[in-house]
Structure formats: structure tokens, C-alpha cells
């Protein structure tokens, strides 16, 4: 009788424990269905890029395939935009979201993150002839500065919070770099990793102070909230990927050209 009363007391104090007994983890569901739903935007090199319908490439694409292989399941790509990402996650359409996702407290309110992948930060990407003109927030936060950003992501959020006086135009994240090179805009605020990658593809563009970002940032894979078993599995897989050098090999394939 004493054991029964103790058990009842625990369930009363920690109702989540009772729920955990009756609700399977996403870990179990992924294995049972034989597929991993990976939400990704496909527009953010070097992390994710849609090169043809259903065909993606990039750092996080390779890592998604590694995670699926560790579970002996296939990858099911779920296309999202930066604007729709949180809605898709909240609706349960994503087992995991991957593709250069920045950690923010606003996102943390609706989802969980796996352990941090890398540190990053927001910097200006400009035409090389204009590097000296756009070094500081004060220089950037001017009505004459034509800013260009993809809609719905942390780049746009940075502009609204730090550069409200600038003239902002929204664009897709694929043609945006050519528009910069063609002088249709002056500045793109983006993560240092993307700026360094894109300056190699567009010789007219230069990353401004990539080692001294305007805002500190971190990147991590996004997970559905309140599923500790799934998060623990993803964290352990990621830990082993880094410990064995697999993650570093994937990154070096894409970012070996960084200065």
C-alpha cells in the first residue's frame, strides 16, 4: 500500500511523468515510420540549397542524411521558407529543422534546439568598393543605405531592430547576391559564414569584419519542444559526429575556401 501511495504522489506532483509513459517519443515514431521529416529552406548556402526538385545539397543536408542513417531511416525533405519555419515546426510537420538556423529566444519559446553547432554573427556583405563606408551600425543606419534581406529570418529581424532608418527591400535568398553586385542594393546583413561563402562566388562582394560581428550568434538544429528523448538522441549523435571528425569533414568540404 505504501508503494502505491508513493507512486500516486509522484504522478500528482509530476504529471509529465505520467504522460511520458503513454506518449511515445518522436524518436520511436521516426524509427517506426521509417522516415525522418527534415524541414529546410533550400536557399542558404553553404548549409542548404535546392539544386533541383527534391534534390538538396550543403553542410546540413549531409548532416541530415547522417542522422537518418544513424536511425536506419530515409530522409523526407519538407520545404519551408524562413517565414513559415516556426509555423511548420509548431504544426508538427518537422522532426527536425536544419539549414543554418540561428538560435533566438523568440524561436526558443516555440521550439527546442539541439546542442550548438557553431558560433556565428551578423555582418554586412557589400560591394568591395564600399567596405569602408559600411563598418558600423551608425554608418548602416541611414535612410540613404539600401538594405536587402530575405523575408522572415533573423537577418530581417536584425535590420528592424538595429537599422530602422535604413531603406529595406525584401528578396529571395538566391538572387539577392547578384542584386548586390548589380548595385540594386547596397548592403545585406547576414551571418559571417554565409558572407564568407558568397564572397568567393561573387568577386565583387566582400564580407565586412567577419571576425568582429555586429551581433553575436549561434547556429543549431531546431527540434519540436517537450520531447527530451528525441533531443537527447540528436545531441548524442551530434556529439559523436564531432568527436569522430565527421562533422568537421563535412564543413571543410564547403568552407575550405574561407580566408
PDB file of C-alpha atoms in Angstrom:
ATOM      1  CA  UNK A   1       0.000   0.000   0.000  1.00  0.00           C
ATOM      2  CA  UNK A   2       2.868   2.350   0.819  1.00  0.00           C
ATOM      3  CA  UNK A   3       4.394   1.840  -2.661  1.00  0.00           C
ATOM      4  CA  UNK A   4       1.038   2.537  -4.309  1.00  0.00           C
ATOM      5  CA  UNK A   5       0.593   5.762  -2.334  1.00  0.00           C
ATOM      6  CA  UNK A   6       4.137   6.852  -3.223  1.00  0.00           C
ATOM      7  CA  UNK A   7       3.507   6.243  -6.913  1.00  0.00           C
ATOM      8  CA  UNK A   8       0.256   8.181  -6.804  1.00  0.00           C
ATOM      9  CA  UNK A   9       2.031  11.063  -5.095  1.00  0.00           C
ATOM     10  CA  UNK A  10       4.698  11.157  -7.790  1.00  0.00           C
ATOM     11  CA  UNK A  11       2.099  11.220 -10.560  1.00  0.00           C
ATOM     12  CA  UNK A  12       0.297  14.044  -8.776  1.00  0.00           C
ATOM     13  CA  UNK A  13       3.476  16.081  -8.397  1.00  0.00           C
ATOM     14  CA  UNK A  14       4.891  15.321 -11.847  1.00  0.00           C
ATOM     15  CA  UNK A  15       2.049  14.812 -14.329  1.00  0.00           C
ATOM     16  CA  UNK A  16       4.551  14.930 -17.173  1.00  0.00           C
ATOM     17  CA  UNK A  17       5.913  11.577 -15.984  1.00  0.00           C
ATOM     18  CA  UNK A  18       2.506  10.013 -16.412  1.00  0.00           C
ATOM     19  CA  UNK A  19       2.230  11.466 -19.910  1.00  0.00           C
ATOM     20  CA  UNK A  20       5.691  10.166 -20.821  1.00  0.00           C
ATOM     21  CA  UNK A  21       4.517   6.613 -20.060  1.00  0.00           C
ATOM     22  CA  UNK A  22       1.616   6.793 -22.526  1.00  0.00           C
ATOM     23  CA  UNK A  23       3.037   9.024 -25.261  1.00  0.00           C
ATOM     24  CA  UNK A  24       5.859   7.709 -27.420  1.00  0.00           C
ATOM     25  CA  UNK A  25       8.825   9.899 -28.193  1.00  0.00           C
ATOM     26  CA  UNK A  26       9.396  11.220 -31.695  1.00  0.00           C
ATOM     27  CA  UNK A  27      12.488   9.010 -31.634  1.00  0.00           C
ATOM     28  CA  UNK A  28      10.281   5.931 -31.586  1.00  0.00           C
ATOM     29  CA  UNK A  29       7.871   7.338 -34.144  1.00  0.00           C
ATOM     30  CA  UNK A  30      10.640   8.179 -36.620  1.00  0.00           C
ATOM     31  CA  UNK A  31      12.022   4.657 -36.385  1.00  0.00           C
ATOM     32  CA  UNK A  32       8.563   3.092 -36.687  1.00  0.00           C
ATOM     33  CA  UNK A  33       7.556   5.089 -39.776  1.00  0.00           C
ATOM     34  CA  UNK A  34      10.990   4.623 -41.361  1.00  0.00           C
ATOM     35  CA  UNK A  35      11.491   8.252 -42.344  1.00  0.00           C
ATOM     36  CA  UNK A  36      12.830  11.497 -40.909  1.00  0.00           C
ATOM     37  CA  UNK A  37      10.951  14.696 -41.776  1.00  0.00           C
ATOM     38  CA  UNK A  38      13.633  17.358 -42.277  1.00  0.00           C
ATOM     39  CA  UNK A  39      12.374  20.914 -42.721  1.00  0.00           C
ATOM     40  CA  UNK A  40      14.780  23.093 -44.713  1.00  0.00           C
ATOM     41  CA  UNK A  41      14.588  26.287 -46.762  1.00  0.00           C
ATOM     42  CA  UNK A  42      16.922  25.259 -49.586  1.00  0.00           C
ATOM     43  CA  UNK A  43      18.107  28.836 -50.090  1.00  0.00           C
ATOM     44  CA  UNK A  44      21.005  29.263 -47.685  1.00  0.00           C
ATOM     45  CA  UNK A  45      24.395  28.165 -48.967  1.00  0.00           C
ATOM     46  CA  UNK A  46      26.616  26.627 -47.692  1.00  0.00           C
ATOM     47  CA  UNK A  47      24.075  24.963 -45.367  1.00  0.00           C
ATOM     48  CA  UNK A  48      21.118  24.111 -47.596  1.00  0.00           C
ATOM     49  CA  UNK A  49      20.445  24.601 -51.280  1.00  0.00           C
ATOM     50  CA  UNK A  50      17.728  23.210 -53.541  1.00  0.00           C
ATOM     51  CA  UNK A  51      19.557  22.427 -56.792  1.00  0.00           C
ATOM     52  CA  UNK A  52      16.628  20.558 -58.402  1.00  0.00           C
ATOM     53  CA  UNK A  53      13.153  19.460 -57.263  1.00  0.00           C
ATOM     54  CA  UNK A  54      13.661  17.245 -54.219  1.00  0.00           C
ATOM     55  CA  UNK A  55      17.470  17.426 -54.520  1.00  0.00           C
ATOM     56  CA  UNK A  56      19.317  19.358 -51.839  1.00  0.00           C
ATOM     57  CA  UNK A  57      22.968  19.906 -51.042  1.00  0.00           C
ATOM     58  CA  UNK A  58      25.005  21.620 -48.333  1.00  0.00           C
ATOM     59  CA  UNK A  59      26.531  21.128 -44.899  1.00  0.00           C
ATOM     60  CA  UNK A  60      23.272  20.494 -43.072  1.00  0.00           C
ATOM     61  CA  UNK A  61      21.885  18.372 -45.904  1.00  0.00           C
ATOM     62  CA  UNK A  62      24.816  15.981 -45.497  1.00  0.00           C
ATOM     63  CA  UNK A  63      24.304  16.001 -41.732  1.00  0.00           C
ATOM     64  CA  UNK A  64      20.581  15.269 -42.121  1.00  0.00           C
ATOM     65  CA  UNK A  65      21.459  12.222 -44.195  1.00  0.00           C
ATOM     66  CA  UNK A  66      23.937  11.174 -41.489  1.00  0.00           C
ATOM     67  CA  UNK A  67      21.276  11.485 -38.784  1.00  0.00           C
ATOM     68  CA  UNK A  68      18.823   9.450 -40.859  1.00  0.00           C
ATOM     69  CA  UNK A  69      21.468   6.766 -41.466  1.00  0.00           C
ATOM     70  CA  UNK A  70      22.102   6.511 -37.726  1.00  0.00           C
ATOM     71  CA  UNK A  71      18.415   5.663 -37.315  1.00  0.00           C
ATOM     72  CA  UNK A  72      18.319   3.389 -40.376  1.00  0.00           C
ATOM     73  CA  UNK A  73      15.568   5.506 -41.944  1.00  0.00           C
ATOM     74  CA  UNK A  74      15.251   7.627 -45.090  1.00  0.00           C
ATOM     75  CA  UNK A  75      15.079  11.422 -45.288  1.00  0.00           C
ATOM     76  CA  UNK A  76      11.797  13.092 -46.227  1.00  0.00           C
ATOM     77  CA  UNK A  77      12.554  16.691 -47.180  1.00  0.00           C
ATOM     78  CA  UNK A  78       9.900  19.208 -46.097  1.00  0.00           C
ATOM     79  CA  UNK A  79      10.307  22.537 -47.984  1.00  0.00           C
ATOM     80  CA  UNK A  80       9.776  25.622 -45.824  1.00  0.00           C
ATOM     81  CA  UNK A  81      10.533  29.328 -46.001  1.00  0.00           C
ATOM     82  CA  UNK A  82      12.113  31.380 -43.245  1.00  0.00           C
ATOM     83  CA  UNK A  83       8.735  32.985 -42.700  1.00  0.00           C
ATOM     84  CA  UNK A  84       6.857  29.674 -42.427  1.00  0.00           C
ATOM     85  CA  UNK A  85       9.511  27.732 -40.492  1.00  0.00           C
ATOM     86  CA  UNK A  86       8.085  28.215 -36.995  1.00  0.00           C
ATOM     87  CA  UNK A  87       4.520  27.523 -38.128  1.00  0.00           C
ATOM     88  CA  UNK A  88       5.611  24.251 -39.761  1.00  0.00           C
ATOM     89  CA  UNK A  89       7.506  23.262 -36.633  1.00  0.00           C
ATOM     90  CA  UNK A  90       4.575  24.105 -34.343  1.00  0.00           C
ATOM     91  CA  UNK A  91       2.203  22.153 -36.608  1.00  0.00           C
ATOM     92  CA  UNK A  92       4.300  19.015 -36.149  1.00  0.00           C
ATOM     93  CA  UNK A  93       5.460  18.782 -39.761  1.00  0.00           C
ATOM     94  CA  UNK A  94       9.164  18.737 -38.821  1.00  0.00           C
ATOM     95  CA  UNK A  95      11.022  16.050 -36.900  1.00  0.00           C
ATOM     96  CA  UNK A  96      13.973  18.425 -37.145  1.00  0.00           C
ATOM     97  CA  UNK A  97      14.736  21.683 -38.961  1.00  0.00           C
ATOM     98  CA  UNK A  98      18.198  22.099 -40.491  1.00  0.00           C
ATOM     99  CA  UNK A  99      19.907  24.639 -42.700  1.00  0.00           C
ATOM    100  CA  UNK A 100      21.930  27.371 -40.977  1.00  0.00           C
ATOM    101  CA  UNK A 101      19.288  28.138 -38.359  1.00  0.00           C
ATOM    102  CA  UNK A 102      20.199  30.828 -35.828  1.00  0.00           C
ATOM    103  CA  UNK A 103      19.343  30.357 -32.163  1.00  0.00           C
ATOM    104  CA  UNK A 104      16.999  33.041 -30.855  1.00  0.00           C
ATOM    105  CA  UNK A 105      14.939  33.375 -27.707  1.00  0.00           C
ATOM    106  CA  UNK A 106      11.842  34.027 -29.817  1.00  0.00           C
ATOM    107  CA  UNK A 107      12.278  30.667 -31.543  1.00  0.00           C
ATOM    108  CA  UNK A 108      13.105  29.022 -28.225  1.00  0.00           C
ATOM    109  CA  UNK A 109       9.630  29.981 -26.992  1.00  0.00           C
ATOM    110  CA  UNK A 110       8.060  27.641 -29.545  1.00  0.00           C
ATOM    111  CA  UNK A 111      10.720  25.012 -30.184  1.00  0.00           C
ATOM    112  CA  UNK A 112      13.831  23.409 -28.740  1.00  0.00           C
ATOM    113  CA  UNK A 113      17.353  23.450 -30.101  1.00  0.00           C
ATOM    114  CA  UNK A 114      19.926  20.695 -30.209  1.00  0.00           C
ATOM    115  CA  UNK A 115      23.391  21.494 -28.847  1.00  0.00           C
ATOM    116  CA  UNK A 116      25.101  24.438 -30.505  1.00  0.00           C
ATOM    117  CA  UNK A 117      26.870  23.664 -33.772  1.00  0.00           C
ATOM    118  CA  UNK A 118      28.992  26.776 -34.204  1.00  0.00           C
ATOM    119  CA  UNK A 119      29.236  30.406 -33.218  1.00  0.00           C
ATOM    120  CA  UNK A 120      28.401  32.966 -35.867  1.00  0.00           C
ATOM    121  CA  UNK A 121      27.313  36.580 -36.062  1.00  0.00           C
ATOM    122  CA  UNK A 122      25.689  39.245 -38.222  1.00  0.00           C
ATOM    123  CA  UNK A 123      27.946  41.281 -40.517  1.00  0.00           C
ATOM    124  CA  UNK A 124      27.467  43.430 -43.627  1.00  0.00           C
ATOM    125  CA  UNK A 125      28.022  41.959 -47.083  1.00  0.00           C
ATOM    126  CA  UNK A 126      28.718  44.780 -49.531  1.00  0.00           C
ATOM    127  CA  UNK A 127      30.443  45.561 -52.808  1.00  0.00           C
ATOM    128  CA  UNK A 128      34.180  45.564 -52.192  1.00  0.00           C
ATOM    129  CA  UNK A 129      34.463  49.211 -53.213  1.00  0.00           C
ATOM    130  CA  UNK A 130      32.130  50.147 -50.327  1.00  0.00           C
ATOM    131  CA  UNK A 131      33.747  48.244 -47.436  1.00  0.00           C
ATOM    132  CA  UNK A 132      34.953  51.390 -45.659  1.00  0.00           C
ATOM    133  CA  UNK A 133      31.530  53.031 -45.966  1.00  0.00           C
ATOM    134  CA  UNK A 134      29.713  50.309 -44.008  1.00  0.00           C
ATOM    135  CA  UNK A 135      31.797  49.426 -40.961  1.00  0.00           C
ATOM    136  CA  UNK A 136      29.465  50.386 -38.100  1.00  0.00           C
ATOM    137  CA  UNK A 137      25.810  50.412 -37.139  1.00  0.00           C
ATOM    138  CA  UNK A 138      25.891  54.219 -37.294  1.00  0.00           C
ATOM    139  CA  UNK A 139      27.097  54.111 -40.907  1.00  0.00           C
ATOM    140  CA  UNK A 140      24.497  51.489 -41.826  1.00  0.00           C
ATOM    141  CA  UNK A 141      21.538  53.049 -40.051  1.00  0.00           C
ATOM    142  CA  UNK A 142      20.917  55.793 -42.597  1.00  0.00           C
ATOM    143  CA  UNK A 143      17.963  56.462 -44.957  1.00  0.00           C
ATOM    144  CA  UNK A 144      20.360  56.522 -47.912  1.00  0.00           C
ATOM    145  CA  UNK A 145      21.551  52.948 -47.237  1.00  0.00           C
ATOM    146  CA  UNK A 146      19.621  50.444 -49.358  1.00  0.00           C
ATOM    147  CA  UNK A 147      19.383  47.219 -47.374  1.00  0.00           C
ATOM    148  CA  UNK A 148      18.219  43.946 -48.900  1.00  0.00           C
ATOM    149  CA  UNK A 149      17.203  40.822 -46.945  1.00  0.00           C
ATOM    150  CA  UNK A 150      15.208  37.588 -47.279  1.00  0.00           C
ATOM    151  CA  UNK A 151      11.810  37.786 -45.606  1.00  0.00           C
ATOM    152  CA  UNK A 152      11.088  36.259 -42.224  1.00  0.00           C
ATOM    153  CA  UNK A 153      14.535  35.357 -40.914  1.00  0.00           C
ATOM    154  CA  UNK A 154      16.956  36.721 -38.348  1.00  0.00           C
ATOM    155  CA  UNK A 155      18.618  38.944 -40.974  1.00  0.00           C
ATOM    156  CA  UNK A 156      15.399  40.892 -41.469  1.00  0.00           C
ATOM    157  CA  UNK A 157      14.854  40.965 -37.701  1.00  0.00           C
ATOM    158  CA  UNK A 158      18.310  42.486 -37.191  1.00  0.00           C
ATOM    159  CA  UNK A 159      17.561  45.246 -39.678  1.00  0.00           C
ATOM    160  CA  UNK A 160      14.267  46.115 -37.978  1.00  0.00           C
ATOM    161  CA  UNK A 161      15.834  46.195 -34.515  1.00  0.00           C
ATOM    162  CA  UNK A 162      19.219  47.798 -35.264  1.00  0.00           C
ATOM    163  CA  UNK A 163      18.873  49.627 -38.589  1.00  0.00           C
ATOM    164  CA  UNK A 164      15.338  51.076 -38.612  1.00  0.00           C
ATOM    165  CA  UNK A 165      16.388  54.189 -40.547  1.00  0.00           C
ATOM    166  CA  UNK A 166      17.732  52.186 -43.485  1.00  0.00           C
ATOM    167  CA  UNK A 167      15.682  51.580 -46.635  1.00  0.00           C
ATOM    168  CA  UNK A 168      14.790  47.877 -46.627  1.00  0.00           C
ATOM    169  CA  UNK A 169      13.832  45.734 -49.620  1.00  0.00           C
ATOM    170  CA  UNK A 170      12.878  42.069 -49.260  1.00  0.00           C
ATOM    171  CA  UNK A 171      14.115  39.496 -51.750  1.00  0.00           C
ATOM    172  CA  UNK A 172      14.575  35.775 -52.150  1.00  0.00           C
ATOM    173  CA  UNK A 173      17.849  34.474 -50.729  1.00  0.00           C
ATOM    174  CA  UNK A 174      19.099  33.128 -54.079  1.00  0.00           C
ATOM    175  CA  UNK A 175      19.108  36.189 -56.363  1.00  0.00           C
ATOM    176  CA  UNK A 176      19.925  38.615 -53.555  1.00  0.00           C
ATOM    177  CA  UNK A 177      23.697  38.415 -54.074  1.00  0.00           C
ATOM    178  CA  UNK A 178      23.569  39.222 -57.773  1.00  0.00           C
ATOM    179  CA  UNK A 179      21.332  42.182 -56.946  1.00  0.00           C
ATOM    180  CA  UNK A 180      24.013  43.449 -54.582  1.00  0.00           C
ATOM    181  CA  UNK A 181      26.693  43.016 -57.213  1.00  0.00           C
ATOM    182  CA  UNK A 182      24.491  44.798 -59.786  1.00  0.00           C
ATOM    183  CA  UNK A 183      24.034  47.787 -57.460  1.00  0.00           C
ATOM    184  CA  UNK A 184      20.304  47.218 -56.962  1.00  0.00           C
ATOM    185  CA  UNK A 185      21.030  47.430 -53.224  1.00  0.00           C
ATOM    186  CA  UNK A 186      23.983  48.453 -51.044  1.00  0.00           C
ATOM    187  CA  UNK A 187      24.121  46.119 -48.057  1.00  0.00           C
ATOM    188  CA  UNK A 188      22.948  42.704 -46.969  1.00  0.00           C
ATOM    189  CA  UNK A 189      23.179  41.882 -43.278  1.00  0.00           C
ATOM    190  CA  UNK A 190      23.830  38.163 -42.900  1.00  0.00           C
ATOM    191  CA  UNK A 191      25.803  35.621 -40.914  1.00  0.00           C
ATOM    192  CA  UNK A 192      29.570  35.734 -41.310  1.00  0.00           C
ATOM    193  CA  UNK A 193      29.612  32.147 -42.581  1.00  0.00           C
ATOM    194  CA  UNK A 194      27.258  32.950 -45.465  1.00  0.00           C
ATOM    195  CA  UNK A 195      29.046  36.209 -46.270  1.00  0.00           C
ATOM    196  CA  UNK A 196      32.425  34.444 -46.457  1.00  0.00           C
ATOM    197  CA  UNK A 197      30.985  31.753 -48.683  1.00  0.00           C
ATOM    198  CA  UNK A 198      29.217  34.158 -51.039  1.00  0.00           C
ATOM    199  CA  UNK A 199      32.196  36.493 -51.455  1.00  0.00           C
ATOM    200  CA  UNK A 200      34.011  33.587 -53.084  1.00  0.00           C
ATOM    201  CA  UNK A 201      31.180  33.108 -55.550  1.00  0.00           C
ATOM    202  CA  UNK A 202      30.777  36.813 -56.286  1.00  0.00           C
ATOM    203  CA  UNK A 203      34.181  38.524 -56.620  1.00  0.00           C
ATOM    204  CA  UNK A 204      32.586  41.974 -56.440  1.00  0.00           C
ATOM    205  CA  UNK A 205      31.255  41.297 -52.927  1.00  0.00           C
ATOM    206  CA  UNK A 206      33.182  41.462 -49.657  1.00  0.00           C
ATOM    207  CA  UNK A 207      32.388  40.400 -46.101  1.00  0.00           C
ATOM    208  CA  UNK A 208      32.924  43.283 -43.663  1.00  0.00           C
ATOM    209  CA  UNK A 209      34.824  42.413 -40.473  1.00  0.00           C
ATOM    210  CA  UNK A 210      33.797  38.736 -40.326  1.00  0.00           C
ATOM    211  CA  UNK A 211      35.763  38.195 -37.113  1.00  0.00           C
ATOM    212  CA  UNK A 212      34.061  41.154 -35.411  1.00  0.00           C
ATOM    213  CA  UNK A 213      30.314  40.651 -35.946  1.00  0.00           C
ATOM    214  CA  UNK A 214      27.782  43.350 -35.197  1.00  0.00           C
ATOM    215  CA  UNK A 215      25.763  40.817 -33.195  1.00  0.00           C
ATOM    216  CA  UNK A 216      26.789  37.541 -31.552  1.00  0.00           C
ATOM    217  CA  UNK A 217      25.035  34.461 -32.861  1.00  0.00           C
ATOM    218  CA  UNK A 218      24.898  30.681 -32.659  1.00  0.00           C
ATOM    219  CA  UNK A 219      23.632  28.025 -35.041  1.00  0.00           C
ATOM    220  CA  UNK A 220      21.835  24.834 -34.053  1.00  0.00           C
ATOM    221  CA  UNK A 221      19.318  22.327 -35.332  1.00  0.00           C
ATOM    222  CA  UNK A 222      15.725  23.048 -34.292  1.00  0.00           C
ATOM    223  CA  UNK A 223      13.597  20.368 -32.664  1.00  0.00           C
ATOM    224  CA  UNK A 224       9.964  20.023 -31.580  1.00  0.00           C
ATOM    225  CA  UNK A 225       9.622  21.157 -27.987  1.00  0.00           C
ATOM    226  CA  UNK A 226       8.962  18.965 -24.931  1.00  0.00           C
ATOM    227  CA  UNK A 227      10.468  15.752 -26.308  1.00  0.00           C
ATOM    228  CA  UNK A 228      13.524  15.077 -24.166  1.00  0.00           C
ATOM    229  CA  UNK A 229      14.236  11.607 -25.554  1.00  0.00           C
ATOM    230  CA  UNK A 230      14.438  12.937 -29.106  1.00  0.00           C
ATOM    231  CA  UNK A 231      16.648  15.862 -28.114  1.00  0.00           C
ATOM    232  CA  UNK A 232      18.993  13.571 -26.170  1.00  0.00           C
ATOM    233  CA  UNK A 233      19.364  11.289 -29.180  1.00  0.00           C
ATOM    234  CA  UNK A 234      20.095  14.147 -31.589  1.00  0.00           C
ATOM    235  CA  UNK A 235      22.572  15.685 -29.134  1.00  0.00           C
ATOM    236  CA  UNK A 236      24.402  12.380 -28.711  1.00  0.00           C
ATOM    237  CA  UNK A 237      24.518  11.784 -32.475  1.00  0.00           C
ATOM    238  CA  UNK A 238      25.920  15.276 -32.967  1.00  0.00           C
ATOM    239  CA  UNK A 239      28.477  14.801 -30.186  1.00  0.00           C
ATOM    240  CA  UNK A 240      29.748  11.597 -31.797  1.00  0.00           C
ATOM    241  CA  UNK A 241      29.775  13.226 -35.251  1.00  0.00           C
ATOM    242  CA  UNK A 242      32.088  15.920 -33.905  1.00  0.00           C
ATOM    243  CA  UNK A 243      34.191  13.518 -31.826  1.00  0.00           C
ATOM    244  CA  UNK A 244      34.864  11.262 -34.820  1.00  0.00           C
ATOM    245  CA  UNK A 245      35.603  14.183 -37.146  1.00  0.00           C
ATOM    246  CA  UNK A 246      32.627  13.520 -39.430  1.00  0.00           C
ATOM    247  CA  UNK A 247      31.099  16.959 -38.869  1.00  0.00           C
ATOM    248  CA  UNK A 248      34.424  18.738 -39.457  1.00  0.00           C
ATOM    249  CA  UNK A 249      34.928  16.833 -42.727  1.00  0.00           C
ATOM    250  CA  UNK A 250      31.516  17.904 -43.999  1.00  0.00           C
ATOM    251  CA  UNK A 251      32.127  21.536 -43.047  1.00  0.00           C
ATOM    252  CA  UNK A 252      35.598  21.621 -44.595  1.00  0.00           C
ATOM    253  CA  UNK A 253      34.188  20.402 -47.898  1.00  0.00           C
ATOM    254  CA  UNK A 254      32.060  23.533 -48.130  1.00  0.00           C
ATOM    255  CA  UNK A 255      34.045  26.127 -46.201  1.00  0.00           C
ATOM    256  CA  UNK A 256      37.636  25.229 -47.096  1.00  0.00           C
ATOM    257  CA  UNK A 257      37.688  28.338 -49.283  1.00  0.00           C
ATOM    258  CA  UNK A 258      37.239  30.705 -46.329  1.00  0.00           C
ATOM    259  CA  UNK A 259      40.011  33.256 -45.799  1.00  0.00           C
TER     260      UNK A 259
END
